[in-house]
CSV table of C-alpha atoms in Angstrom, one decimal:
chain,number,residue,atom,x,y,z
A,1385,UNK,CA,114.7,152.5,110.6
A,1386,UNK,CA,114.8,156.3,111.0
A,1387,UNK,CA,112.3,158.7,109.3
A,1388,UNK,CA,114.7,159.4,106.4
A,1389,UNK,CA,114.9,155.7,105.6
A,1390,UNK,CA,111.2,155.2,106.0
A,1391,UNK,CA,110.7,158.0,103.4
A,1392,UNK,CA,113.2,156.5,101.0
A,1393,UNK,CA,111.9,153.0,101.2
A,1394,UNK,CA,108.2,154.1,100.9
A,1395,UNK,CA,108.8,156.9,98.3
A,1396,UNK,CA,106.7,159.2,100.6
A,1397,UNK,CA,108.3,162.6,101.4
A,1398,UNK,CA,109.2,163.1,105.1
A,1399,UNK,CA,106.9,166.1,105.3
A,1400,UNK,CA,104.0,163.9,104.2
A,1401,UNK,CA,104.9,161.2,106.7
A,1402,UNK,CA,105.0,163.8,109.5
A,1403,UNK,CA,101.5,164.9,108.4
A,1404,UNK,CA,100.2,161.4,108.5
A,1405,UNK,CA,101.7,160.9,112.0
A,1406,UNK,CA,100.0,164.1,113.2
A,1407,UNK,CA,96.7,163.0,111.7
A,1408,UNK,CA,97.1,159.6,113.4
A,1409,UNK,CA,97.0,157.7,110.1
A,1410,UNK,CA,100.3,156.2,111.1
A,1411,UNK,CA,101.1,155.0,114.6
A,1412,UNK,CA,104.0,156.8,116.3
A,1413,UNK,CA,107.5,155.2,116.1
A,1414,UNK,CA,109.5,154.1,119.1
A,1415,UNK,CA,111.0,157.3,120.6
A,1416,UNK,CA,114.8,157.0,120.8
A,1417,UNK,CA,115.8,160.5,121.7
A,1418,UNK,CA,113.9,163.8,122.0
A,1419,UNK,CA,114.0,164.3,118.3
A,1420,UNK,CA,114.3,160.8,116.7
A,1421,UNK,CA,112.1,157.8,116.5
A,1422,UNK,CA,112.6,154.3,115.2
A,1423,UNK,CA,110.1,152.9,112.7
A,1424,UNK,CA,109.5,149.2,111.7
A,1425,UNK,CA,108.2,147.2,108.8
A,1426,UNK,CA,104.6,147.7,110.1
A,1427,UNK,CA,105.1,151.4,109.5
A,1428,UNK,CA,106.2,150.8,105.9
A,1429,UNK,CA,103.2,148.5,105.3
A,1430,UNK,CA,100.8,151.0,106.9
A,1431,UNK,CA,102.2,153.8,104.8
A,1432,UNK,CA,101.4,151.8,101.6
A,1433,UNK,CA,97.9,151.3,102.7
A,1434,UNK,CA,97.4,155.0,103.6
A,1435,UNK,CA,98.7,155.9,100.1
A,1436,UNK,CA,96.3,153.4,98.5
A,1437,UNK,CA,93.4,155.0,100.3
A,1438,UNK,CA,94.3,158.7,99.9
A,1439,UNK,CA,96.1,158.8,96.6
A,1440,UNK,CA,94.4,156.1,94.5
A,1441,UNK,CA,91.1,155.9,96.4
A,1442,UNK,CA,91.0,159.7,96.7
A,1443,UNK,CA,89.6,159.4,100.2
A,1444,UNK,CA,89.5,162.3,102.6
A,1445,UNK,CA,91.8,161.9,105.6
A,1446,UNK,CA,88.9,161.4,108.0
A,1447,UNK,CA,87.5,158.5,105.9
A,1448,UNK,CA,91.0,156.9,105.7
A,1449,UNK,CA,91.3,157.2,109.5
A,1450,UNK,CA,88.0,155.4,110.0
A,1451,UNK,CA,89.0,152.6,107.7
A,1452,UNK,CA,92.3,152.2,109.6
A,1453,UNK,CA,90.6,152.3,113.0
A,1454,UNK,CA,88.3,149.5,111.9
A,1455,UNK,CA,91.2,147.5,110.6
A,1456,UNK,CA,92.9,147.8,113.9
A,1457,UNK,CA,90.1,147.2,116.4
A,1458,UNK,CA,91.6,144.2,118.3
A,1459,UNK,CA,88.4,143.5,120.1
A,1460,UNK,CA,87.0,142.1,116.8
A,1461,UNK,CA,87.8,138.8,115.1
A,1462,UNK,CA,89.9,138.8,111.9
A,1463,UNK,CA,86.9,138.4,109.6
A,1464,UNK,CA,84.9,141.1,111.4
A,1465,UNK,CA,87.8,143.5,111.2
A,1466,UNK,CA,88.2,142.8,107.5
A,1467,UNK,CA,84.5,143.5,107.0
A,1468,UNK,CA,84.5,146.6,109.2
A,1469,UNK,CA,87.5,148.1,107.3
A,1470,UNK,CA,85.9,147.5,103.9
A,1471,UNK,CA,82.5,148.9,105.2
A,1472,UNK,CA,84.3,152.1,106.2
A,1473,UNK,CA,85.4,152.6,102.5
A,1474,UNK,CA,83.2,155.1,100.6
A,1475,UNK,CA,80.3,153.4,98.8
A,1476,UNK,CA,78.7,156.2,96.8
A,1477,UNK,CA,75.0,157.4,96.9
A,1478,UNK,CA,72.6,155.9,99.4
A,1479,UNK,CA,69.1,154.8,98.4
A,1480,UNK,CA,66.2,157.1,99.3
A,1481,UNK,CA,63.9,155.7,101.9
A,1482,UNK,CA,60.6,156.9,100.3
A,1483,UNK,CA,61.5,156.2,96.7
A,1484,UNK,CA,59.3,153.5,95.1
A,1485,UNK,CA,62.2,152.7,92.8
A,1486,UNK,CA,64.4,151.9,95.8
A,1487,UNK,CA,61.7,149.7,97.3
A,1488,UNK,CA,61.5,147.7,94.1
A,1489,UNK,CA,65.3,147.6,93.8
A,1490,UNK,CA,65.5,146.2,97.4
A,1491,UNK,CA,63.2,143.3,96.5
A,1492,UNK,CA,65.3,142.5,93.5
A,1493,UNK,CA,68.6,142.7,95.5
A,1494,UNK,CA,67.1,140.2,98.0
A,1495,UNK,CA,66.2,137.9,95.1
A,1496,UNK,CA,69.7,138.1,93.7
A,1497,UNK,CA,71.2,137.3,97.2
A,1498,UNK,CA,68.9,134.4,97.7
A,1499,UNK,CA,69.6,133.0,94.2
A,1500,UNK,CA,73.3,133.3,94.8
A,1501,UNK,CA,73.0,131.8,98.2
A,1502,UNK,CA,75.0,134.6,99.7
A,1503,UNK,CA,74.1,134.1,103.4
A,1504,UNK,CA,76.1,137.0,104.8
A,1505,UNK,CA,74.5,139.5,102.4
A,1506,UNK,CA,71.0,138.1,103.2
A,1507,UNK,CA,71.6,138.3,106.9
A,1508,UNK,CA,73.2,141.8,106.9
A,1509,UNK,CA,70.8,143.3,104.4
A,1510,UNK,CA,70.5,147.0,104.7
A,1511,UNK,CA,73.2,147.1,107.4
A,1512,UNK,CA,75.8,146.5,104.7
A,1513,UNK,CA,77.0,149.6,102.7
A,1514,UNK,CA,77.6,147.4,99.6
A,1515,UNK,CA,73.9,146.2,99.8
A,1516,UNK,CA,72.7,149.8,100.0
A,1517,UNK,CA,75.0,150.8,97.1
A,1518,UNK,CA,73.6,148.1,95.0
A,1519,UNK,CA,70.0,149.1,95.8
A,1520,UNK,CA,70.8,152.7,94.9
A,1521,UNK,CA,72.4,151.6,91.6
A,1522,UNK,CA,69.4,149.4,90.6
A,1523,UNK,CA,67.0,152.2,91.7
A,1524,UNK,CA,68.8,154.5,89.2
A,1525,UNK,CA,68.4,152.0,86.4
A,1526,UNK,CA,64.7,151.6,87.2
A,1527,UNK,CA,64.1,155.3,87.6
A,1528,UNK,CA,65.8,156.1,84.2
A,1529,UNK,CA,64.0,153.2,82.5
A,1530,UNK,CA,67.1,151.1,81.6
A,1531,UNK,CA,67.0,147.3,81.7
A,1532,UNK,CA,67.9,145.5,84.9
A,1533,UNK,CA,66.2,142.1,84.9
A,1534,UNK,CA,67.3,139.7,87.5
A,1535,UNK,CA,68.9,137.3,85.0
A,1536,UNK,CA,71.3,140.0,83.9
A,1537,UNK,CA,72.1,141.0,87.4
A,1538,UNK,CA,72.8,137.4,88.2
A,1539,UNK,CA,75.4,137.3,85.4
A,1540,UNK,CA,77.2,140.2,87.1
A,1541,UNK,CA,76.8,138.5,90.5
A,1542,UNK,CA,78.3,135.2,89.3
A,1543,UNK,CA,81.3,136.9,87.8
A,1544,UNK,CA,81.7,139.0,91.0
A,1545,UNK,CA,81.7,135.7,92.9
A,1546,UNK,CA,84.5,134.3,90.7
A,1547,UNK,CA,86.5,137.5,91.1
A,1548,UNK,CA,86.2,137.4,94.9
A,1549,UNK,CA,87.7,133.9,94.9
A,1550,UNK,CA,90.7,135.1,92.9
A,1551,UNK,CA,90.9,138.2,95.1
A,1552,UNK,CA,90.9,136.3,98.4
A,1553,UNK,CA,93.5,133.9,97.0
A,1554,UNK,CA,95.7,136.9,96.6
A,1555,UNK,CA,94.9,138.0,100.2
A,1556,UNK,CA,95.9,134.6,101.5
A,1557,UNK,CA,99.4,135.0,100.1
A,1558,UNK,CA,99.9,137.3,103.1
A,1559,UNK,CA,100.9,135.5,106.2
A,1560,UNK,CA,99.5,137.2,109.2
A,1561,UNK,CA,96.0,138.5,110.1
A,1562,UNK,CA,97.1,142.2,110.2
A,1563,UNK,CA,98.7,141.9,106.8
A,1564,UNK,CA,95.7,140.2,105.4
A,1565,UNK,CA,93.3,142.8,106.7
A,1566,UNK,CA,95.5,145.6,105.2
A,1567,UNK,CA,95.7,143.7,101.9
A,1568,UNK,CA,92.0,143.2,101.6
A,1569,UNK,CA,91.4,146.9,102.0
A,1570,UNK,CA,94.2,148.0,99.7
A,1571,UNK,CA,93.3,145.4,97.0
A,1572,UNK,CA,89.6,146.3,97.1
A,1573,UNK,CA,90.5,149.9,96.4
A,1574,UNK,CA,93.4,149.3,94.0
A,1575,UNK,CA,91.6,146.7,91.8
A,1576,UNK,CA,88.5,148.7,91.2
A,1577,UNK,CA,90.1,150.8,88.4
A,1578,UNK,CA,91.7,147.7,87.0
A,1579,UNK,CA,88.3,146.0,86.8
A,1580,UNK,CA,86.5,149.0,85.3
A,1581,UNK,CA,89.2,149.7,82.7
A,1582,UNK,CA,89.2,146.0,81.6
A,1583,UNK,CA,85.5,146.1,81.3
A,1584,UNK,CA,85.7,149.1,79.0
A,1585,UNK,CA,88.5,147.5,76.9
A,1586,UNK,CA,86.4,144.3,76.7
A,1587,UNK,CA,83.4,146.3,75.6
A,1588,UNK,CA,85.4,147.8,72.8
A,1589,UNK,CA,86.4,144.4,71.6
A,1590,UNK,CA,82.9,143.0,71.8
A,1591,UNK,CA,81.2,146.0,70.1
A,1592,UNK,CA,83.9,146.0,67.4
A,1593,UNK,CA,83.1,142.3,66.8
A,1594,UNK,CA,79.4,143.0,66.6
A,1595,UNK,CA,79.0,146.4,65.0
A,1596,UNK,CA,82.2,147.1,62.9
A,1597,UNK,CA,81.3,147.8,59.3
B,622,UNK,CA,54.6,166.6,73.7
B,623,UNK,CA,54.9,170.0,75.4
B,624,UNK,CA,57.5,170.9,78.1
B,625,UNK,CA,55.2,170.1,80.9
B,626,UNK,CA,54.5,166.5,79.7
B,627,UNK,CA,58.2,166.0,78.9
B,628,UNK,CA,58.9,166.9,82.5
B,629,UNK,CA,56.2,164.7,83.9
B,630,UNK,CA,57.2,161.6,81.8
B,631,UNK,CA,60.9,162.1,82.6
B,632,UNK,CA,60.6,163.1,86.2
B,633,UNK,CA,62.9,166.0,85.5
B,634,UNK,CA,61.7,169.4,86.7
B,635,UNK,CA,60.9,171.9,83.9
B,636,UNK,CA,63.6,174.4,85.2
B,637,UNK,CA,66.2,171.6,84.9
B,638,UNK,CA,65.1,170.8,81.3
B,639,UNK,CA,65.3,174.5,80.4
B,640,UNK,CA,68.8,174.5,81.8
B,641,UNK,CA,69.8,171.4,79.8
B,642,UNK,CA,68.4,173.1,76.6
B,643,UNK,CA,70.4,176.3,77.3
B,644,UNK,CA,73.5,174.2,77.9
B,645,UNK,CA,72.9,172.2,74.6
B,646,UNK,CA,72.7,168.9,76.4
B,647,UNK,CA,69.3,168.5,74.9
B,648,UNK,CA,68.4,169.5,71.3
B,649,UNK,CA,65.8,172.2,70.9
B,650,UNK,CA,62.2,171.1,70.3
B,651,UNK,CA,60.2,172.0,67.3
B,652,UNK,CA,59.0,175.6,67.7
B,653,UNK,CA,55.2,175.8,67.6
B,654,UNK,CA,54.5,179.4,68.7
B,655,UNK,CA,56.8,182.1,70.1
B,656,UNK,CA,56.7,180.5,73.6
B,657,UNK,CA,55.9,176.8,73.1
B,658,UNK,CA,57.8,174.0,71.5
B,659,UNK,CA,57.0,170.4,70.7
B,660,UNK,CA,59.2,167.6,72.0
B,661,UNK,CA,59.5,164.0,70.8
B,662,UNK,CA,60.5,160.5,72.1
B,663,UNK,CA,64.1,161.3,71.2
B,664,UNK,CA,64.0,164.1,73.7
B,665,UNK,CA,62.8,161.8,76.4
B,666,UNK,CA,65.5,159.3,75.6
B,667,UNK,CA,68.2,161.9,75.6
B,668,UNK,CA,67.0,163.3,78.9
B,669,UNK,CA,67.4,159.9,80.5
B,670,UNK,CA,71.0,159.7,79.2
B,671,UNK,CA,71.8,163.2,80.5
B,672,UNK,CA,70.5,162.2,83.9
B,673,UNK,CA,72.6,159.0,83.8
B,674,UNK,CA,75.7,161.0,83.1
B,675,UNK,CA,75.2,163.9,85.4
B,676,UNK,CA,73.3,162.4,88.3
B,677,UNK,CA,74.6,158.9,88.5
B,678,UNK,CA,78.0,159.4,86.8
B,679,UNK,CA,78.5,162.8,88.6
B,680,UNK,CA,80.0,164.3,85.4
B,681,UNK,CA,80.4,168.0,85.0
B,682,UNK,CA,78.1,169.5,82.3
B,683,UNK,CA,81.1,170.1,79.9
B,684,UNK,CA,82.1,166.4,80.1
B,685,UNK,CA,78.5,165.3,79.5
B,686,UNK,CA,78.3,167.6,76.5
B,687,UNK,CA,81.4,166.0,75.0
B,688,UNK,CA,80.0,162.5,75.4
B,689,UNK,CA,76.8,163.6,73.7
B,690,UNK,CA,78.6,165.3,70.9
B,691,UNK,CA,80.6,162.2,70.2
B,692,UNK,CA,77.5,160.0,70.3
B,693,UNK,CA,75.9,162.3,67.7
B,694,UNK,CA,78.7,162.8,65.2
B,695,UNK,CA,76.9,161.5,62.1
B,696,UNK,CA,80.1,161.6,60.1
B,697,UNK,CA,81.2,158.5,62.0
B,698,UNK,CA,80.1,154.9,61.8
B,699,UNK,CA,77.9,153.3,64.5
B,700,UNK,CA,80.8,151.5,66.1
B,701,UNK,CA,83.1,154.5,66.0
B,702,UNK,CA,80.4,156.7,67.5
B,703,UNK,CA,79.9,154.2,70.3
B,704,UNK,CA,83.6,154.1,71.0
B,705,UNK,CA,84.0,157.8,70.8
B,706,UNK,CA,81.1,158.4,73.3
B,707,UNK,CA,82.6,155.9,75.8
B,708,UNK,CA,86.0,157.4,75.3
B,709,UNK,CA,84.7,160.8,76.3
B,710,UNK,CA,83.5,159.4,79.7
B,711,UNK,CA,85.8,160.3,82.6
B,712,UNK,CA,88.5,157.6,83.1
B,713,UNK,CA,90.4,158.6,86.3
B,714,UNK,CA,94.1,159.3,86.7
B,715,UNK,CA,96.5,159.3,83.7
B,716,UNK,CA,99.8,157.4,83.8
B,717,UNK,CA,102.9,159.5,84.3
B,718,UNK,CA,105.2,159.5,81.2
B,719,UNK,CA,108.5,159.4,83.1
B,720,UNK,CA,107.4,156.9,85.8
B,721,UNK,CA,109.3,153.6,85.6
B,722,UNK,CA,106.3,151.9,87.3
B,723,UNK,CA,104.1,153.1,84.4
B,724,UNK,CA,106.6,151.8,81.8
B,725,UNK,CA,106.6,148.3,83.4
B,726,UNK,CA,102.8,148.5,83.7
B,727,UNK,CA,102.5,149.3,80.0
B,728,UNK,CA,104.4,146.2,79.1
B,729,UNK,CA,102.2,144.1,81.3
B,730,UNK,CA,99.0,145.6,79.8
B,731,UNK,CA,100.4,144.8,76.3
B,732,UNK,CA,100.9,141.2,77.4
B,733,UNK,CA,97.4,140.9,78.8
B,734,UNK,CA,95.9,142.3,75.5
B,735,UNK,CA,97.9,139.9,73.5
B,736,UNK,CA,97.0,136.9,75.6
B,737,UNK,CA,93.4,137.9,75.5
B,738,UNK,CA,93.6,138.4,71.7
B,739,UNK,CA,92.0,141.8,72.1
B,740,UNK,CA,92.9,143.3,68.7
B,741,UNK,CA,91.2,146.7,69.1
B,742,UNK,CA,93.1,147.3,72.4
B,743,UNK,CA,96.4,146.2,70.9
B,744,UNK,CA,95.9,148.4,67.9
B,745,UNK,CA,94.7,151.5,69.8
B,746,UNK,CA,97.1,151.1,72.7
B,747,UNK,CA,97.8,154.4,74.4
B,748,UNK,CA,95.2,156.2,72.3
B,749,UNK,CA,92.5,154.5,74.3
B,750,UNK,CA,91.6,156.1,77.6
B,751,UNK,CA,90.7,152.7,79.1
B,752,UNK,CA,94.2,151.5,78.2
B,753,UNK,CA,95.8,154.4,79.9
B,754,UNK,CA,93.5,154.0,83.0
B,755,UNK,CA,94.6,150.4,83.2
B,756,UNK,CA,98.3,151.3,83.0
B,757,UNK,CA,97.8,153.9,85.7
B,758,UNK,CA,96.0,151.4,88.0
B,759,UNK,CA,98.7,148.7,87.6
B,760,UNK,CA,101.5,151.3,88.0
B,761,UNK,CA,99.9,152.2,91.4
B,762,UNK,CA,99.8,148.5,92.5
B,763,UNK,CA,103.5,148.3,91.4
B,764,UNK,CA,104.5,151.5,93.1
B,765,UNK,CA,102.8,150.5,96.4
B,766,UNK,CA,104.2,147.0,96.2
B,767,UNK,CA,101.0,145.1,95.9
B,768,UNK,CA,100.7,141.9,93.8
B,769,UNK,CA,99.6,142.2,90.2
B,770,UNK,CA,101.0,139.2,88.3
B,771,UNK,CA,99.8,138.7,84.8
B,772,UNK,CA,97.8,135.5,85.7
B,773,UNK,CA,95.7,137.4,88.2
B,774,UNK,CA,95.1,140.3,85.7
B,775,UNK,CA,94.0,137.7,83.2
B,776,UNK,CA,91.4,136.4,85.6
B,777,UNK,CA,89.9,139.9,85.7
B,778,UNK,CA,90.3,140.3,81.9
B,779,UNK,CA,88.4,137.0,81.2
B,780,UNK,CA,85.6,137.9,83.5
B,781,UNK,CA,85.4,141.4,82.0
B,782,UNK,CA,85.2,139.7,78.6
B,783,UNK,CA,82.2,137.6,79.7
B,784,UNK,CA,80.6,140.7,81.2
B,785,UNK,CA,81.0,142.6,77.9
B,786,UNK,CA,79.1,139.8,76.1
B,787,UNK,CA,76.2,140.1,78.5
B,788,UNK,CA,76.3,144.0,78.3
B,789,UNK,CA,76.3,144.1,74.5
B,790,UNK,CA,73.4,141.6,74.5
B,791,UNK,CA,71.5,144.1,76.5
B,792,UNK,CA,72.5,146.9,74.1
B,793,UNK,CA,71.3,144.8,71.1
B,794,UNK,CA,67.8,144.7,72.6
B,795,UNK,CA,67.6,148.4,71.4
B,796,UNK,CA,66.5,148.6,67.8
B,797,UNK,CA,68.1,151.6,66.1
B,798,UNK,CA,71.7,152.7,66.0
B,799,UNK,CA,71.1,156.0,67.9
B,800,UNK,CA,69.3,154.1,70.7
B,801,UNK,CA,72.1,151.6,70.9
B,802,UNK,CA,74.8,154.3,71.1
B,803,UNK,CA,72.9,156.0,73.9
B,804,UNK,CA,72.3,152.6,75.7
B,805,UNK,CA,76.0,151.6,75.6
B,806,UNK,CA,77.0,154.9,77.2
B,807,UNK,CA,74.2,154.9,79.8
B,808,UNK,CA,74.7,151.2,80.7
B,809,UNK,CA,78.5,151.6,80.9
B,810,UNK,CA,78.0,154.3,83.5
B,811,UNK,CA,75.0,152.8,85.3
B,812,UNK,CA,76.4,149.3,85.7
B,813,UNK,CA,79.7,150.4,87.2
B,814,UNK,CA,78.3,150.8,90.7
B,815,UNK,CA,76.3,147.5,90.2
B,816,UNK,CA,79.5,145.7,89.5
B,817,UNK,CA,81.5,147.3,92.3
B,818,UNK,CA,78.9,146.7,94.9
B,819,UNK,CA,78.4,143.0,93.8
B,820,UNK,CA,82.2,142.6,94.0
B,821,UNK,CA,82.2,143.8,97.6
B,822,UNK,CA,79.2,141.7,98.6
B,823,UNK,CA,80.9,138.6,97.0
B,824,UNK,CA,84.1,139.4,98.9
B,825,UNK,CA,82.1,139.4,102.2
B,826,UNK,CA,80.8,135.9,101.4
B,827,UNK,CA,84.1,134.6,100.3
B,828,UNK,CA,86.0,136.0,103.3
B,829,UNK,CA,83.3,134.8,105.6
B,830,UNK,CA,83.7,131.3,104.2
B,831,UNK,CA,87.5,131.4,104.6
B,832,UNK,CA,88.1,133.4,107.8
B,833,UNK,CA,85.0,133.1,110.0
B,834,UNK,CA,85.8,131.7,113.4
């Protein structure tokens, strides 16, 4: 398809597509003449992913490019590419090395990973951005004096485990490894606001049930 | 306690506490002399909440003030104050009125609320910021062509429901209504990164199990 059709089918204005091409967020089309190129279904798919990262995930272009490069690194296995692409997503504040709250939080995260029998998490430890994000989040709870006992964290971890099964089932509805890698990145980003808004709606129900006069 | 002790016990520098007092994020202490005031446990508690909103939740001062004012409005019942304070938290992008994706998403959200038997959500509908956040999130999935069938959303909703029970159990460990209102706001904000990081860790485990070569 030509640029105009790519724009129409994706809903992304041609000027924006040209910008993404210049920024290497989108691979070039197949050059037909000096001024026209031909684009395929993989461009359409990639464009959706770029929109997910930039518009919904509010990522800077440089971060989005890193995610896409990780997703595309053909020297890596499918699973490693999935992991690398998700690792390149923004993860929020990092724990502070010298903070005693972070040291305690780290021990607690290790206990949670062990109790959940999450072997990748245990092996990767601090190398994983999600691990560091969790340490920073628990360190904040500890610093501010809010409860974060291991049993409560395990409730969250178990539910996150069930969610991951449902999420990966969705990813497996895609047929090819490149599609699956793109789906895992897009769905990770796009389902975060779904999950957080459902949690707030559920809290309203539960607190209504308990505290309504 | 004096300002110096409030600073020491909270870990918040005195200059920052003075700033919060000026910005009315913290109620004034009881004036003792022209230059010194006395602060109580409620100041310490409030200071923790302000830190949760501003440092961890990265909220602008004006938003934090709105949340605190809602939490303090004594003309409202406990449950209404909890709800109002959580509503004042930032909720991300709003759905676009004229967007056909948002119209479809709204119908789907109504179905989810009905199937979950969430009566507050059904009654409040669009008035609830969490409802609008969910509509916007599903509209994005729809616009970008990613899957969002009702059954998958119901998996997220059921897990969010279980999480809310555990979260409210934690809130009920606080004894008085003002403490509970502050706890519900702080824990809503502080547990969001816990949940999102655990979801990413769980995805790594699950995709490792399915796709590792």
